[in-house]
Coordinates of C-alpha atoms in Angstrom, one line a residue:
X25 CA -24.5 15.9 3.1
X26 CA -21.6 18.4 3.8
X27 CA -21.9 21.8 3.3
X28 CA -19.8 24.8 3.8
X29 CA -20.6 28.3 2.5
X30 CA -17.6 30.3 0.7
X31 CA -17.1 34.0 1.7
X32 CA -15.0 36.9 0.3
X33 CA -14.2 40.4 1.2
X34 CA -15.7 42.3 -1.9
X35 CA -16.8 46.3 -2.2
X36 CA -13.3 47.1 -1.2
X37 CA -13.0 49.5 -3.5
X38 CA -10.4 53.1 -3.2
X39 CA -10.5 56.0 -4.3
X40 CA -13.5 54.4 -6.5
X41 CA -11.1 52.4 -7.5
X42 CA -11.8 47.9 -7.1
X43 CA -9.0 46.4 -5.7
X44 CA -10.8 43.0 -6.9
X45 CA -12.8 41.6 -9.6
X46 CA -15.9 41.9 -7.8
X47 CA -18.4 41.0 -11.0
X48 CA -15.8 37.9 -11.2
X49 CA -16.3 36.8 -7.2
X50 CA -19.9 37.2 -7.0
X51 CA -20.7 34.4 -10.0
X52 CA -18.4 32.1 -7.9
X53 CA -18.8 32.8 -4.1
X54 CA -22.1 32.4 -1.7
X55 CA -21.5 34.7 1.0
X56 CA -19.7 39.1 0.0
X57 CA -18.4 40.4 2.8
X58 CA -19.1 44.5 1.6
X59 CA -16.7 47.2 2.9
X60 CA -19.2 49.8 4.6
X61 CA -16.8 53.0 4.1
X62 CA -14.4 52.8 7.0
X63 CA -11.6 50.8 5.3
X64 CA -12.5 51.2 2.1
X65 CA -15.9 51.5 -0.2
X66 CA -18.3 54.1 -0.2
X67 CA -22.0 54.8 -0.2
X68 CA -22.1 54.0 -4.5
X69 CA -20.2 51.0 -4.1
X70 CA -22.4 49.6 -1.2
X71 CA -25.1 50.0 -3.2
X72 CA -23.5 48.6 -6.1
X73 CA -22.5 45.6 -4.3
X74 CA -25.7 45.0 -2.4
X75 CA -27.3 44.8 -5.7
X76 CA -25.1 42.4 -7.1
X77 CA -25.5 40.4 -4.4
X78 CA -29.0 40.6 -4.8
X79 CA -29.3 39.6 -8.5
X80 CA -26.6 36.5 -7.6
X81 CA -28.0 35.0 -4.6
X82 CA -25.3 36.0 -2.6
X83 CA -25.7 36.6 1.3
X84 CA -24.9 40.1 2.2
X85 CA -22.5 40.7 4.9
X86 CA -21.1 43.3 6.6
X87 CA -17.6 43.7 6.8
X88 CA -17.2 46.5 10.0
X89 CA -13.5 48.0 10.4
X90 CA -11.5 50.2 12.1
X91 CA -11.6 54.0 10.9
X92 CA -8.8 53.8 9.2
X93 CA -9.0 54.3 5.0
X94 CA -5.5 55.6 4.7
X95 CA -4.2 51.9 5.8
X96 CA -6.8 49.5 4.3
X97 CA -8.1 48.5 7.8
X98 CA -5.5 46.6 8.5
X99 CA -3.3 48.4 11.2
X100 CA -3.8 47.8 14.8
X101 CA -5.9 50.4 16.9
X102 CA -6.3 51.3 20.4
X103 CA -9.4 52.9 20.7
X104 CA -12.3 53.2 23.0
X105 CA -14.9 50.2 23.4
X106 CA -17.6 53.0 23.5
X107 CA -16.0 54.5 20.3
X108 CA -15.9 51.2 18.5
X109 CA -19.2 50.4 19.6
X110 CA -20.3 53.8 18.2
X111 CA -18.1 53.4 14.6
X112 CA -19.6 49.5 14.5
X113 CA -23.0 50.6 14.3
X114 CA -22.2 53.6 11.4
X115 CA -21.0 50.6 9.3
X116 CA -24.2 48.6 9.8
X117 CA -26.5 51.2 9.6
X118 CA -24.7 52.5 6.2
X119 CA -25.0 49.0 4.3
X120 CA -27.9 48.9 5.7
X121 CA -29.4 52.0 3.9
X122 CA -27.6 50.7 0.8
X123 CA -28.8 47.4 1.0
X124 CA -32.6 49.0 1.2
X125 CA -32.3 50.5 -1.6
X126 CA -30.8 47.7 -3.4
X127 CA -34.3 45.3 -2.5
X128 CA -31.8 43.2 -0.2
X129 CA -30.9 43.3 3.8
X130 CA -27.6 42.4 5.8
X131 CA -27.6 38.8 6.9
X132 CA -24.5 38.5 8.6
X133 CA -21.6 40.8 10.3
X134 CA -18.1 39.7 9.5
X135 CA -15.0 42.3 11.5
X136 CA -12.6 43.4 8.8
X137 CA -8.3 43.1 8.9
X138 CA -6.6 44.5 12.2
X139 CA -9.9 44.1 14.0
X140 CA -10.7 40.7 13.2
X141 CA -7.7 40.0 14.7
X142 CA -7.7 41.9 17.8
X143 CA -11.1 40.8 18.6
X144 CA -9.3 37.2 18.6
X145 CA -7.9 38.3 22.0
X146 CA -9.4 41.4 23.2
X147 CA -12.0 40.8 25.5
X148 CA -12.9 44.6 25.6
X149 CA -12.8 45.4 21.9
X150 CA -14.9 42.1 21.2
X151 CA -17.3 42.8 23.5
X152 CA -17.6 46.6 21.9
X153 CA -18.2 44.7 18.3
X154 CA -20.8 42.0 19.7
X155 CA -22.6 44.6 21.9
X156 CA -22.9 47.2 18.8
X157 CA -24.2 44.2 16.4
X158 CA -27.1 42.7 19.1
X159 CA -28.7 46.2 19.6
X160 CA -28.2 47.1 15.9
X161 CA -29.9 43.3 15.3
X162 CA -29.3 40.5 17.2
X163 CA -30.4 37.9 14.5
X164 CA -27.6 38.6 12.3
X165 CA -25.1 36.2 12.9
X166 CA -21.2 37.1 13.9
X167 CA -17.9 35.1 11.1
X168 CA -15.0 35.2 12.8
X169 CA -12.1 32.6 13.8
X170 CA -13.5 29.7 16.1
X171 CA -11.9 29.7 20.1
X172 CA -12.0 33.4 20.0
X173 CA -12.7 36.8 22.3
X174 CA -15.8 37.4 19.3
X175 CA -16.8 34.0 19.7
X176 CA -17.0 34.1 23.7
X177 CA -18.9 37.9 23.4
X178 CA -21.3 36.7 20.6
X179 CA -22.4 34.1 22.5
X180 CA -22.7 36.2 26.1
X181 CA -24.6 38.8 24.0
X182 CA -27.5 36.2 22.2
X183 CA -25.6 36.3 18.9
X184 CA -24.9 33.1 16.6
X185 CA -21.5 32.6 16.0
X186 CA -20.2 30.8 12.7
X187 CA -16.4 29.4 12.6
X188 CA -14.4 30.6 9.8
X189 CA -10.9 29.3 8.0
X190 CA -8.9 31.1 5.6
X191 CA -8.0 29.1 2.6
X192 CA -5.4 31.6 1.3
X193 CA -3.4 32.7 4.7
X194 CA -0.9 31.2 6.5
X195 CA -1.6 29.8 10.2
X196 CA -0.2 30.0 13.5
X197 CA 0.2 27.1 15.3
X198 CA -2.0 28.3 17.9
X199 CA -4.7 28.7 15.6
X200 CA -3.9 32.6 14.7
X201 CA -3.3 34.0 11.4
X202 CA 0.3 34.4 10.3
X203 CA 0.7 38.8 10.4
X204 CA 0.6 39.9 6.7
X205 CA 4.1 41.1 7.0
X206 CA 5.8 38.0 7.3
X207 CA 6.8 35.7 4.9
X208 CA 4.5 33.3 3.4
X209 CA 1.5 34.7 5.2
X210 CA -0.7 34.9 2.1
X211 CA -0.8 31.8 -0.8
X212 CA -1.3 32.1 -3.6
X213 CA -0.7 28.7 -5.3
X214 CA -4.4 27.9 -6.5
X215 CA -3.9 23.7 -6.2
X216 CA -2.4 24.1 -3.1
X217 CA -5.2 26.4 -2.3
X218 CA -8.0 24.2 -3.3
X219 CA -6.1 20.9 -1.3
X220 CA -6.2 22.9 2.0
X221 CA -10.2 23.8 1.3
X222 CA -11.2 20.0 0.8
X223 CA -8.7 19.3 4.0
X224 CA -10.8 21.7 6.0
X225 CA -14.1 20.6 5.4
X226 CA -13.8 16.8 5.2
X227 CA -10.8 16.7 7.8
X228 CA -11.4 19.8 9.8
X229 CA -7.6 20.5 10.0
X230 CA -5.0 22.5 8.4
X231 CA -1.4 22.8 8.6
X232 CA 0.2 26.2 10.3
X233 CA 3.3 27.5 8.7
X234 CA 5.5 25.5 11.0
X235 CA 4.0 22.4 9.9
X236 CA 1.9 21.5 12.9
X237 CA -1.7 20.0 12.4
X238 CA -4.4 22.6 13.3
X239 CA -8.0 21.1 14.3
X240 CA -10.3 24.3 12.7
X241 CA -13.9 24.4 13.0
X242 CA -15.6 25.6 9.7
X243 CA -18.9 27.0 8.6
X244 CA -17.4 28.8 6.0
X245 CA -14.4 29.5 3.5
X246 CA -12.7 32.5 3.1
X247 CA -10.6 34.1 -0.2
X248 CA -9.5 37.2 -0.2
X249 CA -10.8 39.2 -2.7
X250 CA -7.7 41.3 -3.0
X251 CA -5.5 38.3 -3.3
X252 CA -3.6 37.9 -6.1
X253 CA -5.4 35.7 -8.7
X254 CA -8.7 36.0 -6.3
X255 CA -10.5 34.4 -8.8
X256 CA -9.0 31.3 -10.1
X257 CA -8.7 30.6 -6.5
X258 CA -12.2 30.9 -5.6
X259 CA -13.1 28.7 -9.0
X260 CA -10.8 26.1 -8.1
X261 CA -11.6 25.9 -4.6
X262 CA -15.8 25.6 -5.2
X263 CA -14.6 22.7 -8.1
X264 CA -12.2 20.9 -5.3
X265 CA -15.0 21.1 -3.0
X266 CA -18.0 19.9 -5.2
X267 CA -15.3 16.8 -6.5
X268 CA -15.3 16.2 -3.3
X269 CA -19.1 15.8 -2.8
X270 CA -19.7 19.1 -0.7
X271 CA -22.4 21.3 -1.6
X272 CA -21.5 24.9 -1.3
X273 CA -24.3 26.7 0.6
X274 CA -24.6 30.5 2.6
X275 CA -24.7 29.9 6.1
X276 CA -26.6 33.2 6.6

């Protein structure tokens, strides 16, 4: 039986403002990825989140960032391994409090935006990220892009790693996410959406933006919550899927 777990990044919310239908996501998803504060999200929303996840069966994630609210996590940053590793472990311990009081725990750690994709490359960053997660808890399991820096430091550092592919960004052809900034990084075309999904899972590959085949390793599925039409994506990627006779499942 093929299984494959679907993520999003939910909790994302600013100025107490969503940027997603979260209530939406969590009836359709397996796995929340929950801002813990340093992109977006604060201590009411964790807890809001956590709970949700909770009632829904949803695995808890955290979604760990750069400090940087006033750009949505997603600019690059140059900063300290021992700073990161120090800013990592707020995150956790934050959702962690939040998930507590909720009657939940974290089961996974998922980087957020500009740091996902450093850690892709940086050896020193994803070290920082991997180091801050094992003495924090090394069960908890690291999502990140397969063939990576994060992959290489969770493994040195006694961490699982689990291979993730974006069903609603554009690739690279070497594998790497198209930046948001250029054209036709992020789809939005739910079909075309829900054909790449099945693609990944039964075929493991997917076409970069250039039109080149992609082999991708997958344990789980991402949409972005803050995609436009988030949901009717998600819904019509878990029906593609289940057509296709694979059971949608948490990996954490």
């Amino acid at each position: 039986m093929v299984r494959v777990d679907l993520n999003s990044d939910l909790g994302e919310t600013v100025d107490g403002v969503p940027t997603a239908d979260d209530a939406a996501m969590f009836a359709v998803i397996t796995s929340a990825n929950i801002a813990c504060g340093f992109h977006a999200g604060d201590t009411a929303t964790m807890v809001a989140s956590c709970t949700r996840a909770r009632e829904t069966g949803v695995a808890l994630g955290a979604h760990v960032s750069y400090d940087d609210p006033a750009g949505f996590g997603r600019r690059d940053v140059d900063i300290d391994p021992e700073r990161l590793r120090t800013d990592v472990t707020t995150q956790l311990v934050a959702l962690d409090r939040a998930a507590r009081r909720a009657g939940t725990r974290i089961r996974y750690v998922k980087p957020h935006g500009a740091l996902y994709n450093r850690i892709v490359t940086d050896t020193e960053q994803a070290d920082a990220v991997a180091d801050a997660v094992r003495i924090f808890d090394p069960t908890l399991p690291m999502l990140g892009l397969p063939d990576s820096a994060i992959a290489v430091a969770s493994a040195a550092h006694g961490l699982a790693f689990r291979a993730e592919a974006f069903v609603d960004r554009a690739y690279l052809a070497d594998g790497s996410l198209v930046p948001r900034s250029a054209p036709g990084a992020v789809l939005i075309d739910a079909e075309r959406v829900a054909e790449r999904a099945v693609a990944l899972v039964h075929e493991g590959t997917v076409l970069a933006i250039d039109g080149t085949p992609i082999r991708v390793r997958v344990d789980s599925l991402c949409v972005h919550g803050d995609t436009p039409g988030a949901v009717d994506m998600a819904v019509a990627v878990r029906e593609a899927l289940t057509a296709a006779g694979v059971t949608l499942e948490a990996f954490a």
